[in-house]
Short mmCIF file of C-alpha atoms and ligand atoms in Angstrom, two decimals:
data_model
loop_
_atom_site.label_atom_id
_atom_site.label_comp_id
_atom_site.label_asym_id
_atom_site.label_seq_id
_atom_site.Cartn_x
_atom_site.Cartn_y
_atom_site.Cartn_z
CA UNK A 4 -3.27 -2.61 -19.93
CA UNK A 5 -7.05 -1.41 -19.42
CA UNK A 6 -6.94 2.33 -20.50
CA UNK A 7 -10.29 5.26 -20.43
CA UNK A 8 -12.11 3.26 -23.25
CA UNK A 9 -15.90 5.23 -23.00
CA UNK A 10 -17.90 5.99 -20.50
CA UNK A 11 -18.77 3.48 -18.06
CA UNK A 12 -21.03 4.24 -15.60
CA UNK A 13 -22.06 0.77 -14.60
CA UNK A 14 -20.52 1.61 -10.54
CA UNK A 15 -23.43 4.05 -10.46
CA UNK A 16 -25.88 0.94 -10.07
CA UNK A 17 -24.15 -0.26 -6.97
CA UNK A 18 -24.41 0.83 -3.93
CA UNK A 19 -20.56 1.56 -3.10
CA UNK A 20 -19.50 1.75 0.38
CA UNK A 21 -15.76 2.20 1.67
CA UNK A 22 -14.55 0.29 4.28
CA UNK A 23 -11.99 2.50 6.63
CA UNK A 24 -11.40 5.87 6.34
CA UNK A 25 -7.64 6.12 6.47
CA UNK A 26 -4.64 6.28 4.42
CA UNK A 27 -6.34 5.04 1.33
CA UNK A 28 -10.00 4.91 2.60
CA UNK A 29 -10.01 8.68 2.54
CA UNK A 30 -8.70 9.71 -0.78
CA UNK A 31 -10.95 6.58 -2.07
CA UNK A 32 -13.84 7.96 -0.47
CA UNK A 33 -12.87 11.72 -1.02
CA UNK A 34 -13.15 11.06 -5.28
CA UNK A 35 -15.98 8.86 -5.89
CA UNK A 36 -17.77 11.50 -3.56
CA UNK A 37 -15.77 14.34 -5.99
CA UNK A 38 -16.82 12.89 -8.99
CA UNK A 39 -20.63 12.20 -8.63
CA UNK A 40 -20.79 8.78 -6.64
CA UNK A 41 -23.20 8.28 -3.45
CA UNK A 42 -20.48 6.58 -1.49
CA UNK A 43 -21.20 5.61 2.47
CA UNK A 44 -17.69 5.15 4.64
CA UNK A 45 -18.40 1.88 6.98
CA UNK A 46 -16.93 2.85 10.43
CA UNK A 47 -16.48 0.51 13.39
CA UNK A 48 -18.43 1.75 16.31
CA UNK A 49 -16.99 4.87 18.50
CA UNK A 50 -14.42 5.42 15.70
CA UNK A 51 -12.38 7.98 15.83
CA UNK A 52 -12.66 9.15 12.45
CA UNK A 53 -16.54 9.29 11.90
CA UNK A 54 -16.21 13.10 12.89
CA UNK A 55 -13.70 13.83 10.11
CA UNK A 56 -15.68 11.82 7.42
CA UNK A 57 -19.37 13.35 8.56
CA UNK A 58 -17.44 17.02 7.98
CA UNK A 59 -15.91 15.94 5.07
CA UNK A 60 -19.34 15.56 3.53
CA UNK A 61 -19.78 11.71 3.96
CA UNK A 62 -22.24 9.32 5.29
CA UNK A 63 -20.86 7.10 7.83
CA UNK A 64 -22.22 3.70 9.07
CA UNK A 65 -21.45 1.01 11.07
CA UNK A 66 -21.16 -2.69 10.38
CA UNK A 67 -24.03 -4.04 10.50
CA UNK A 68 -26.09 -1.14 8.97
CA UNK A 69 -23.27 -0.31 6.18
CA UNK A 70 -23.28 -4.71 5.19
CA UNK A 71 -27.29 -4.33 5.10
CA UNK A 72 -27.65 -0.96 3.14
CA UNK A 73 -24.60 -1.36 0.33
CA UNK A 74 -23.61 -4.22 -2.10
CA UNK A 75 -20.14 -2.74 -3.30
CA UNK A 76 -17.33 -2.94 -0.77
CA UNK A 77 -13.93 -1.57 -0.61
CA UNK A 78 -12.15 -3.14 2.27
CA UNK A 79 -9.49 -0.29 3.39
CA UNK A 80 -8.91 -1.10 6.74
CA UNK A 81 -5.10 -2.77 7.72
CA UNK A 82 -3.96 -6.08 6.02
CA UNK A 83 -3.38 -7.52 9.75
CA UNK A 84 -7.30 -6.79 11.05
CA UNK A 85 -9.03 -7.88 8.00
CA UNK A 86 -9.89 -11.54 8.99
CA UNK A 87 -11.01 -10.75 12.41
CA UNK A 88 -13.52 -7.61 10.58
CA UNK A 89 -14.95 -10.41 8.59
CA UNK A 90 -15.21 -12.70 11.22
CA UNK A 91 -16.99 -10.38 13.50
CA UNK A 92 -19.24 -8.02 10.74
CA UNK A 93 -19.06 -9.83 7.34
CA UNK A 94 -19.51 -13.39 7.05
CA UNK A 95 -23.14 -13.88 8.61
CA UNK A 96 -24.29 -10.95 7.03
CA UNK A 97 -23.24 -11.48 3.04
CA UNK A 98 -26.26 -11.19 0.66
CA UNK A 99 -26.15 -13.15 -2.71
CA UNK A 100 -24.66 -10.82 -5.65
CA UNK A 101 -22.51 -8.50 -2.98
CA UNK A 102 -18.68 -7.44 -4.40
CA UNK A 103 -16.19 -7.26 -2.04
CA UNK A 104 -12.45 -5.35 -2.79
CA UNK A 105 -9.31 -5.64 -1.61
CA UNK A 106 -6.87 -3.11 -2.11
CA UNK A 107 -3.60 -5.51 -1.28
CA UNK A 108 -4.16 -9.78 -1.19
CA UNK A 109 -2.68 -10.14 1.78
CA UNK A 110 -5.19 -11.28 3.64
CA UNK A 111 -7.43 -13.84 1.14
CA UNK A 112 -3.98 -15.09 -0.11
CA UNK A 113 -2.48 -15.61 3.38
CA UNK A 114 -4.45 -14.53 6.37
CA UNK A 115 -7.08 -16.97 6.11
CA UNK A 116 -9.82 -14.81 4.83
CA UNK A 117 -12.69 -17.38 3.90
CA UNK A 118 -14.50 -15.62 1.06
CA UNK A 119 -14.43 -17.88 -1.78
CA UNK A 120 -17.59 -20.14 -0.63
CA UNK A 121 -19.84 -17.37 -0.61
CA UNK A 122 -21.96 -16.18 -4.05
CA UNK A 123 -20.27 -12.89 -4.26
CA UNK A 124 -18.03 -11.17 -6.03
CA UNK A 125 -13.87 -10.90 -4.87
CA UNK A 126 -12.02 -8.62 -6.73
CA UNK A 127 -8.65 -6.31 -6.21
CA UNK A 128 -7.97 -2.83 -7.41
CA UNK A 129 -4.47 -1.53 -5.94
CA UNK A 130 -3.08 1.92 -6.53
CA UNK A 131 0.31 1.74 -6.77
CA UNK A 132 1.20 4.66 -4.54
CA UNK A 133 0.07 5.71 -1.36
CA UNK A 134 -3.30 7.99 -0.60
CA UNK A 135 -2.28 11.18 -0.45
CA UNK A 136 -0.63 10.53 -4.05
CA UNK A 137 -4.05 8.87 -5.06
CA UNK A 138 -5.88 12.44 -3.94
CA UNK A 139 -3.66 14.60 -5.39
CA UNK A 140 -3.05 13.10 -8.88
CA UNK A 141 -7.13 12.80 -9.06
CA UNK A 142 -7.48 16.02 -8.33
CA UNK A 143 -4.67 17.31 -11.02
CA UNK A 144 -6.81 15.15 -12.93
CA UNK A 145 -3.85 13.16 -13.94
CA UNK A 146 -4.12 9.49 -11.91
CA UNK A 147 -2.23 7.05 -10.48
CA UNK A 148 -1.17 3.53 -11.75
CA UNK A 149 -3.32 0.92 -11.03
CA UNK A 150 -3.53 -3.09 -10.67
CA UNK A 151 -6.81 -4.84 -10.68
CA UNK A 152 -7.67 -9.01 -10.75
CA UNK A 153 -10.76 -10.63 -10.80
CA UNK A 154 -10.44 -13.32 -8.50
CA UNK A 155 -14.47 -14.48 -8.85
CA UNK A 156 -16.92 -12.61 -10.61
CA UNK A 157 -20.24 -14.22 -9.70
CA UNK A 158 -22.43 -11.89 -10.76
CA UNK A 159 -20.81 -11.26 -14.08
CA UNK A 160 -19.92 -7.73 -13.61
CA UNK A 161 -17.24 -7.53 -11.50
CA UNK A 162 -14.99 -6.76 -14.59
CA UNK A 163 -16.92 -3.75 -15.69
CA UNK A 164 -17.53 -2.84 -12.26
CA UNK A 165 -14.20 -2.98 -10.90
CA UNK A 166 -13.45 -0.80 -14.40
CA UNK A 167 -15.76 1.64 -13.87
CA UNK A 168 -14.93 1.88 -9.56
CA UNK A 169 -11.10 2.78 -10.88
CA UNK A 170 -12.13 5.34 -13.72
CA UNK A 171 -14.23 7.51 -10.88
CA UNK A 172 -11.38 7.22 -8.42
CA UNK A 173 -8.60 8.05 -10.22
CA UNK A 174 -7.15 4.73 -11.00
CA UNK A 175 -7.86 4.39 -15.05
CA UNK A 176 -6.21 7.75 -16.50
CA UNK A 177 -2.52 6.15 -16.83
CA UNK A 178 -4.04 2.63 -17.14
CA UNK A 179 -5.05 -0.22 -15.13
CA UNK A 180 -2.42 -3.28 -15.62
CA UNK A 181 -4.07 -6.84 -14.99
CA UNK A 182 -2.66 -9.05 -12.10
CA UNK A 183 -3.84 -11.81 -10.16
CA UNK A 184 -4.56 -11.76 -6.24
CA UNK A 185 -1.06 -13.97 -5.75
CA UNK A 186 1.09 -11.88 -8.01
CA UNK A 187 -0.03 -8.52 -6.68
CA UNK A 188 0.21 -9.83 -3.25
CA UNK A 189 3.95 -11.40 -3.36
CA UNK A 190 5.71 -8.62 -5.54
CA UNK A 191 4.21 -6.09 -3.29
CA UNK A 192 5.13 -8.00 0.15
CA UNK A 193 9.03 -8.43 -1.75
CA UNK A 194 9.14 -4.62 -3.18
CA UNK A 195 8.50 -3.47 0.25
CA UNK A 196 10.47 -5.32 2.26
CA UNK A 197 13.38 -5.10 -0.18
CA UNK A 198 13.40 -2.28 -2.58
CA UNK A 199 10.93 0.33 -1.08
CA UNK A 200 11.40 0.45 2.34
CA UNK A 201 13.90 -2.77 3.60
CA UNK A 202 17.37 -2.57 1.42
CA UNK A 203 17.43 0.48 0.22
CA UNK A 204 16.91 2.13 3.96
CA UNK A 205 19.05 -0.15 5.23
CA UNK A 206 22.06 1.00 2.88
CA UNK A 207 21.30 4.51 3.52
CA UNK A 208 21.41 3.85 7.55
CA UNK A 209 24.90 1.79 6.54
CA UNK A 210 26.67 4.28 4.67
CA UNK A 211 25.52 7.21 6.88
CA UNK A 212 27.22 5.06 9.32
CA UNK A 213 30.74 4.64 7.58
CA UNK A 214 30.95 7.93 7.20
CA UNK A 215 30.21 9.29 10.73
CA UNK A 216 32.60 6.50 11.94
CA UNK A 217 35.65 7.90 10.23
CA UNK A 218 34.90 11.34 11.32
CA UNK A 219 32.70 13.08 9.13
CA UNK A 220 29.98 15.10 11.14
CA UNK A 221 26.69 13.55 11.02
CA UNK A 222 24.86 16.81 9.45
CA UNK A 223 27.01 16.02 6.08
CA UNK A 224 26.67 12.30 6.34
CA UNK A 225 23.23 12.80 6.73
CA UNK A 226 22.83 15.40 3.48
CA UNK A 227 24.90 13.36 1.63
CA UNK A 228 23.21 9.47 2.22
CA UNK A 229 20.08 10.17 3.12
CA UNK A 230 18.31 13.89 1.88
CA UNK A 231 19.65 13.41 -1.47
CA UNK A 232 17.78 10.30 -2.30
CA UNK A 233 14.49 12.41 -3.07
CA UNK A 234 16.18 13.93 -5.96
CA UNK A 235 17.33 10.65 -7.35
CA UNK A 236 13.75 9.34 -6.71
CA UNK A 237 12.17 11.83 -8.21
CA UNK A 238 14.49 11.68 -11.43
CA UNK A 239 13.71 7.94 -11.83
CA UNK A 240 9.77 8.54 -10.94
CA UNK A 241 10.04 11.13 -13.87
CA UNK A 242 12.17 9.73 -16.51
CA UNK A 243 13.03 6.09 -15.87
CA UNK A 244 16.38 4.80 -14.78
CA UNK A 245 17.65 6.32 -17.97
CA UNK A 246 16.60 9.34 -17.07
CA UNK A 247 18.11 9.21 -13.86
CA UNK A 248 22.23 8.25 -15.46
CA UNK A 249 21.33 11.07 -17.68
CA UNK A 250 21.02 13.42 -15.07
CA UNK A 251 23.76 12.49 -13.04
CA UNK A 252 27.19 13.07 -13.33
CA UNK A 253 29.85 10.46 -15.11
CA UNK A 254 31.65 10.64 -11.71
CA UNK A 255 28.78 9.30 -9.92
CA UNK A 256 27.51 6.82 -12.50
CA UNK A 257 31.09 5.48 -12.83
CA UNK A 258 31.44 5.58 -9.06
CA UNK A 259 27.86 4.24 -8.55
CA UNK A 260 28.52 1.16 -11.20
CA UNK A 261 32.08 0.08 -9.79
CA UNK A 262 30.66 0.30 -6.00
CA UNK A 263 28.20 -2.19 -7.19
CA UNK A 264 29.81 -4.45 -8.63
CA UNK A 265 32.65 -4.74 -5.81
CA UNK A 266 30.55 -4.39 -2.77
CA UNK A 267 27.78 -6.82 -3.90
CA UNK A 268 28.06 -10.52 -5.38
CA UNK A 269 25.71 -13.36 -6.44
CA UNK A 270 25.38 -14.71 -3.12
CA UNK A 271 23.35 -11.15 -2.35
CA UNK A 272 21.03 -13.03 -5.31
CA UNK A 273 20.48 -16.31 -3.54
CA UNK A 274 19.62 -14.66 -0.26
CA UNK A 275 17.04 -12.70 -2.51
CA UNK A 276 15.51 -15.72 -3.82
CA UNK A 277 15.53 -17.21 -0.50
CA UNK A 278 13.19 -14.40 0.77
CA UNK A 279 11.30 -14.77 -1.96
CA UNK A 280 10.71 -18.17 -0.95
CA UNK A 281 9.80 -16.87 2.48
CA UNK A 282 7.14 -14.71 1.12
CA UNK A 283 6.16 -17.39 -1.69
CA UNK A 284 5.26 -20.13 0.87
CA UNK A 285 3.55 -18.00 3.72
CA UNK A 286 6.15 -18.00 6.18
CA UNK A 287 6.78 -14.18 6.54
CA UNK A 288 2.71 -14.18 6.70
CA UNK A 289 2.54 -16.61 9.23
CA UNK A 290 5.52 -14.36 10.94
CA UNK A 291 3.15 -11.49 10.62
CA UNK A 292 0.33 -12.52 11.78
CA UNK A 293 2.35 -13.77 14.89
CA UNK A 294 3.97 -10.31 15.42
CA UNK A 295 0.37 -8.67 15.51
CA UNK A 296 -1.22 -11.49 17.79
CA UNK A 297 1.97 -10.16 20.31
CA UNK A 298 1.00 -6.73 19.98
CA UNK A 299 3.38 -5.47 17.74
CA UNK A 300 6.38 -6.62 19.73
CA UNK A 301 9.35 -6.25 17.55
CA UNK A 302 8.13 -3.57 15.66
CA UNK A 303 7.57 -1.29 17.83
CA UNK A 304 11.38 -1.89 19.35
CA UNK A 305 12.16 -1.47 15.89
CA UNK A 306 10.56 2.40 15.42
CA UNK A 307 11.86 3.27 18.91
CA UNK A 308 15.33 1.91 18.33
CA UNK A 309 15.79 4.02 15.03
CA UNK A 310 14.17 6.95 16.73
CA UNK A 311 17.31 6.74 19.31
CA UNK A 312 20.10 6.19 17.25
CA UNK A 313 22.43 8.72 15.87
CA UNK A 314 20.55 9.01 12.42
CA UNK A 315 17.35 9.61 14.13
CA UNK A 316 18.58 11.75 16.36
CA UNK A 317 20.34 13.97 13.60
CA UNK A 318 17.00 14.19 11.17
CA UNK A 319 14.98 15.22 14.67
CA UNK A 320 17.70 17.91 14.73
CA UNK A 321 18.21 18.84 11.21
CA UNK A 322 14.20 19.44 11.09
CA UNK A 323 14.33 21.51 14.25
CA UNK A 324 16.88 23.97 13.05
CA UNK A 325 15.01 24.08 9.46
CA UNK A 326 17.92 22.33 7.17
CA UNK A 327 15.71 20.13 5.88
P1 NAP B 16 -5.02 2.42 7.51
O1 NAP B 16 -4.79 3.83 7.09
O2 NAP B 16 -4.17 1.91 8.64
O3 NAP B 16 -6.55 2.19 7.88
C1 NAP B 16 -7.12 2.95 8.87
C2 NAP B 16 -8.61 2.73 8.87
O4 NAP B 16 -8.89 1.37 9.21
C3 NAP B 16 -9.26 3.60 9.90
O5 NAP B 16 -10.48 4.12 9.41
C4 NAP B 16 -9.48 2.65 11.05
O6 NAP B 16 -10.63 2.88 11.81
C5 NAP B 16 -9.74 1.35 10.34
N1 NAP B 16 -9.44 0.23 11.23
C6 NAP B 16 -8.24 -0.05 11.82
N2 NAP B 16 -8.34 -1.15 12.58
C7 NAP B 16 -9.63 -1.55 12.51
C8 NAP B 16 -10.36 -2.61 13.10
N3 NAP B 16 -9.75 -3.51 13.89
N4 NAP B 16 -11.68 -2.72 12.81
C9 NAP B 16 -12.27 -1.83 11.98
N5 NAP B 16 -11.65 -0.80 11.39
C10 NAP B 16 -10.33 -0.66 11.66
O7 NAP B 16 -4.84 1.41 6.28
P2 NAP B 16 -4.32 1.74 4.82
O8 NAP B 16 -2.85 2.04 4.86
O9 NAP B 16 -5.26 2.70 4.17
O10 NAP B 16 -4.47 0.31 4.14
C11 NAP B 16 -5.76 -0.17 3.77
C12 NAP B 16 -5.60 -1.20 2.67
O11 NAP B 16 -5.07 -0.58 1.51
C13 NAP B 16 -4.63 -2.33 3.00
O12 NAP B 16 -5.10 -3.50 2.40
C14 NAP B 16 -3.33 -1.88 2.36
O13 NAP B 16 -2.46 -2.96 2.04
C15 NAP B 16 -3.87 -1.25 1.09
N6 NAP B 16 -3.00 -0.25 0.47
C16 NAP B 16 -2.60 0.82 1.20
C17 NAP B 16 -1.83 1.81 0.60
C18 NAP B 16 -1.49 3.06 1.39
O14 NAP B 16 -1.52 4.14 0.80
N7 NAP B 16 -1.23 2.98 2.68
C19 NAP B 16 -1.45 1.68 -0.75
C20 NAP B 16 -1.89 0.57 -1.48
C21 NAP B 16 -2.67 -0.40 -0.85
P3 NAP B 16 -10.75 4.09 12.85
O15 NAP B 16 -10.92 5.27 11.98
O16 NAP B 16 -11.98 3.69 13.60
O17 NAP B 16 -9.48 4.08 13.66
MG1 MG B 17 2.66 -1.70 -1.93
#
C-alpha cells in the first residue's frame, strides 16, 4: 500500500492533459486544476462538453493539438471507444517519452489497444468509486481508494509520476494499493457484473417480486427490498461487514444467515467460477465489443424493459409523490 510519503511534485514537470470530460474526466480535471496543476481537457471536435469545461476554468483542445502540446495523458473517455480514439488521434501522433493512463484495463487487456510497441509510458491509476465520490472526498480533503500498476515505464518515471498524479487528485490520502493491468481489469469486470450491479440487483428485483406476487402492495415491497439497501450499504462502507451484523438486529442476522444457506448451494459457486472463466479468457469482452459494434442492441432493451416493469414503474411513482 503506497501511502502520502513527502512531497512529490514530480507531475508538475509534465504536461498533464485529461482525456474526456465526463464521469471521471471531470472530477479528475476539476482537482489537479484545484490543487495547483496546469491541466488541458482533450475534447473531440464539436463536443458537447467543451462549453462546460471552458466555464469551469479549463483549457480545452482537440486531438491533434492536445497529443502535440501535452506528454501526460489520462484516457477518461468509455472502455468501448478507446481503441477506435487511438486509432483515429493517438497512434501516428505518439512522441518518444509520452505517458499514457488508463483508468480501467479494459481496453489494452482486451480491446485490442496496441500500445506496448511504442517508447512510452502505460500506466493505470483507478479510483475505486465513481466521480462524483472522487470530487467530493477531495474536496473534504479526505480521498478515495486507489489502484495503480505500472504496466511499462520507459522513461523511468512513471512510478513517481503516476504517485505524484494520484496525491494531487485525491487518490493517495487513504492509500494507493498496487495491482496489475489484468487483475484490476478482471476483478472489476466480475465485481460489477456480480456483486455491484448484476446479483445483488437481480435479488432485489426477485424478492420485490415474491412479495408483490402474494399480495403485498408494491409501495411496501419496494421499501422493504429495495430503499433499505442504502442503509445496509452505508453500514458496511462505514464499518465493515462486522459493522454491519452489529448494527442489525439478531432477527435479521439469524434470518439473513439461514436464508442463505437454504436458498443458495455450491452449484451457485461453479456457475461463479464459470463466469469468471468468461471474463478470464475474453469472451464477455469479445461479447462486448460485439454489443457496441450493434449499437447497443440488448442493452438498451435491457434499460427500457426495467423502466416498464412493475418495479420501475413503482420507484417512477414513489419519487413523484416524494416517498423516497
Ligand atoms: P464517460 O463519462 O462516459 O465519458 C464521457 C466523456 O468521454 C465525454 O467527455 C465524451 O465526450 C467522451 N467521449 C465519449 N465517446 C467518445 C468518442 N467516441 N471519442 C472521443 N471522446 C468520447 O466515461 P467514464 O464513466 O468517466 O469512464 C472513463 C474511464 O474511467 C473508463 O475507462 C472507465 O472504466 C473508468 N472508470 C470510470 C469510473 C466512473 O466513475 N464512471 C470509475 C472508475 C473507472 P463528449 O463530451 O464530447 O461527449
Ligand atoms: Mg469498477
Amino acid at each position: 500500500m503506497i501511502k502520502i510519503d513527502g512531497k512529490n511534485e514530480s507531475i508538475k514537470k509534465r504536461k498533464v492533459a485529461v482525456i474526456g470530460y465526463g464521469n471521471q474526466g471531470r472530477p479528475q480535471a476539476l482537482n489537479l486544476k484545484d490543487g495547483g496543476i496546469d491541466a488541458t481537457v482533450i475534447l473531440r471536435k464539436g463536443s458537447p462538453s467543451a462549453s462546460l469545461a471552458v466555464k469551469e476554468g479549463l483549457r480545452v483542445l482537440n486531438p491533434e493539438e492536445g497529443m502535440k502540446k501535452c506528454d501526460f495523458f489520462i484516457v477518461l473517455i468509455p472502455d468501448e471507444v478507446q481503441t477506435d480514439f487511438f486509432k483515429e488521434h493517438v497512434y501516428h501522433r505518439i512522441r518518444e517519452e509520452q505517458s499514457f493512463v488508463f483508468a480501467h484495463g479494459f481496453s489494452y487487456v482486451f480491446g485490442g489497444l496496441e500500445l506496448k510497441k511504442y517508447p512510452v509510458d502505460i500506466g493505470l491509476l483507478s479510483p475505486k468509486g465513481p466521480g462524483k465520490a472522487l470530487r467530493e472526498r477531495f474536496l473534504s480533503g479526505e480521498g478515495l481508494p486507489g489502484v495503480m500498476a505500472v504496466e511499462k515505464d520507459f522513461t523511468g518515471l512513471l512510478r513517481e509520476n503516476l504517485i505524484s498524479y494520484a496525491f494531487y487528485v485525491g487518490l493517495l490520502q487513504k492509500g494507493l494499493f498496487e495491482t496489475t493491468f489484468r487483475e484490476e481489469t478482471v476483478c472489476d469486470l466480475f465485481g460489477e457484473q456480480i456483486s455491484l450491479c448484476g446479483l445483488t440487483v437481480d435479488v432485489m428485483k426477485r424478492s420485490f417480486s415474491a412479495l408483490v406476487r402474494r399480495g403485498y402492495s408494491a409501495e411496501m415491497a419496494y421499501f422493504e427490498t429495495v430503499f433499505e439497501m442504502k442503509a445496509i450499504v452505508d453500514l458496511i462502507y462505514k464499518d465493515g461487514l462486522e459493522g454491519m451484523r452489529k448494527a442489525i438486529s439478531d432477527t435479521a442476522e439469524f434470518g439473513a444467515y439461514l436464508a442463505v444457506e437454504e436458498l443458495t448451494d455450491k452449484k451457485m459457486d461453479r456457475r461463479l467460477d464459470q463466469w469468471l472463466d468468461g471474463i478470464e479468457s475474453g469472451d464477455f469482452a469479445r461479447r462486448w465489443i460485439e454489443e457496441y459494434g450493434k449499437g447497443k442492441e440488448k442493452l438498451y432493451f435491457e434499460r427500457k424493459s426495467e423502466k416498464e416493469s412493475l418495479i420501475g414503474r413503482t420507484e417512477r411513482a414513489m419519487k413523484e409523490k416524494g416517498y423516497l
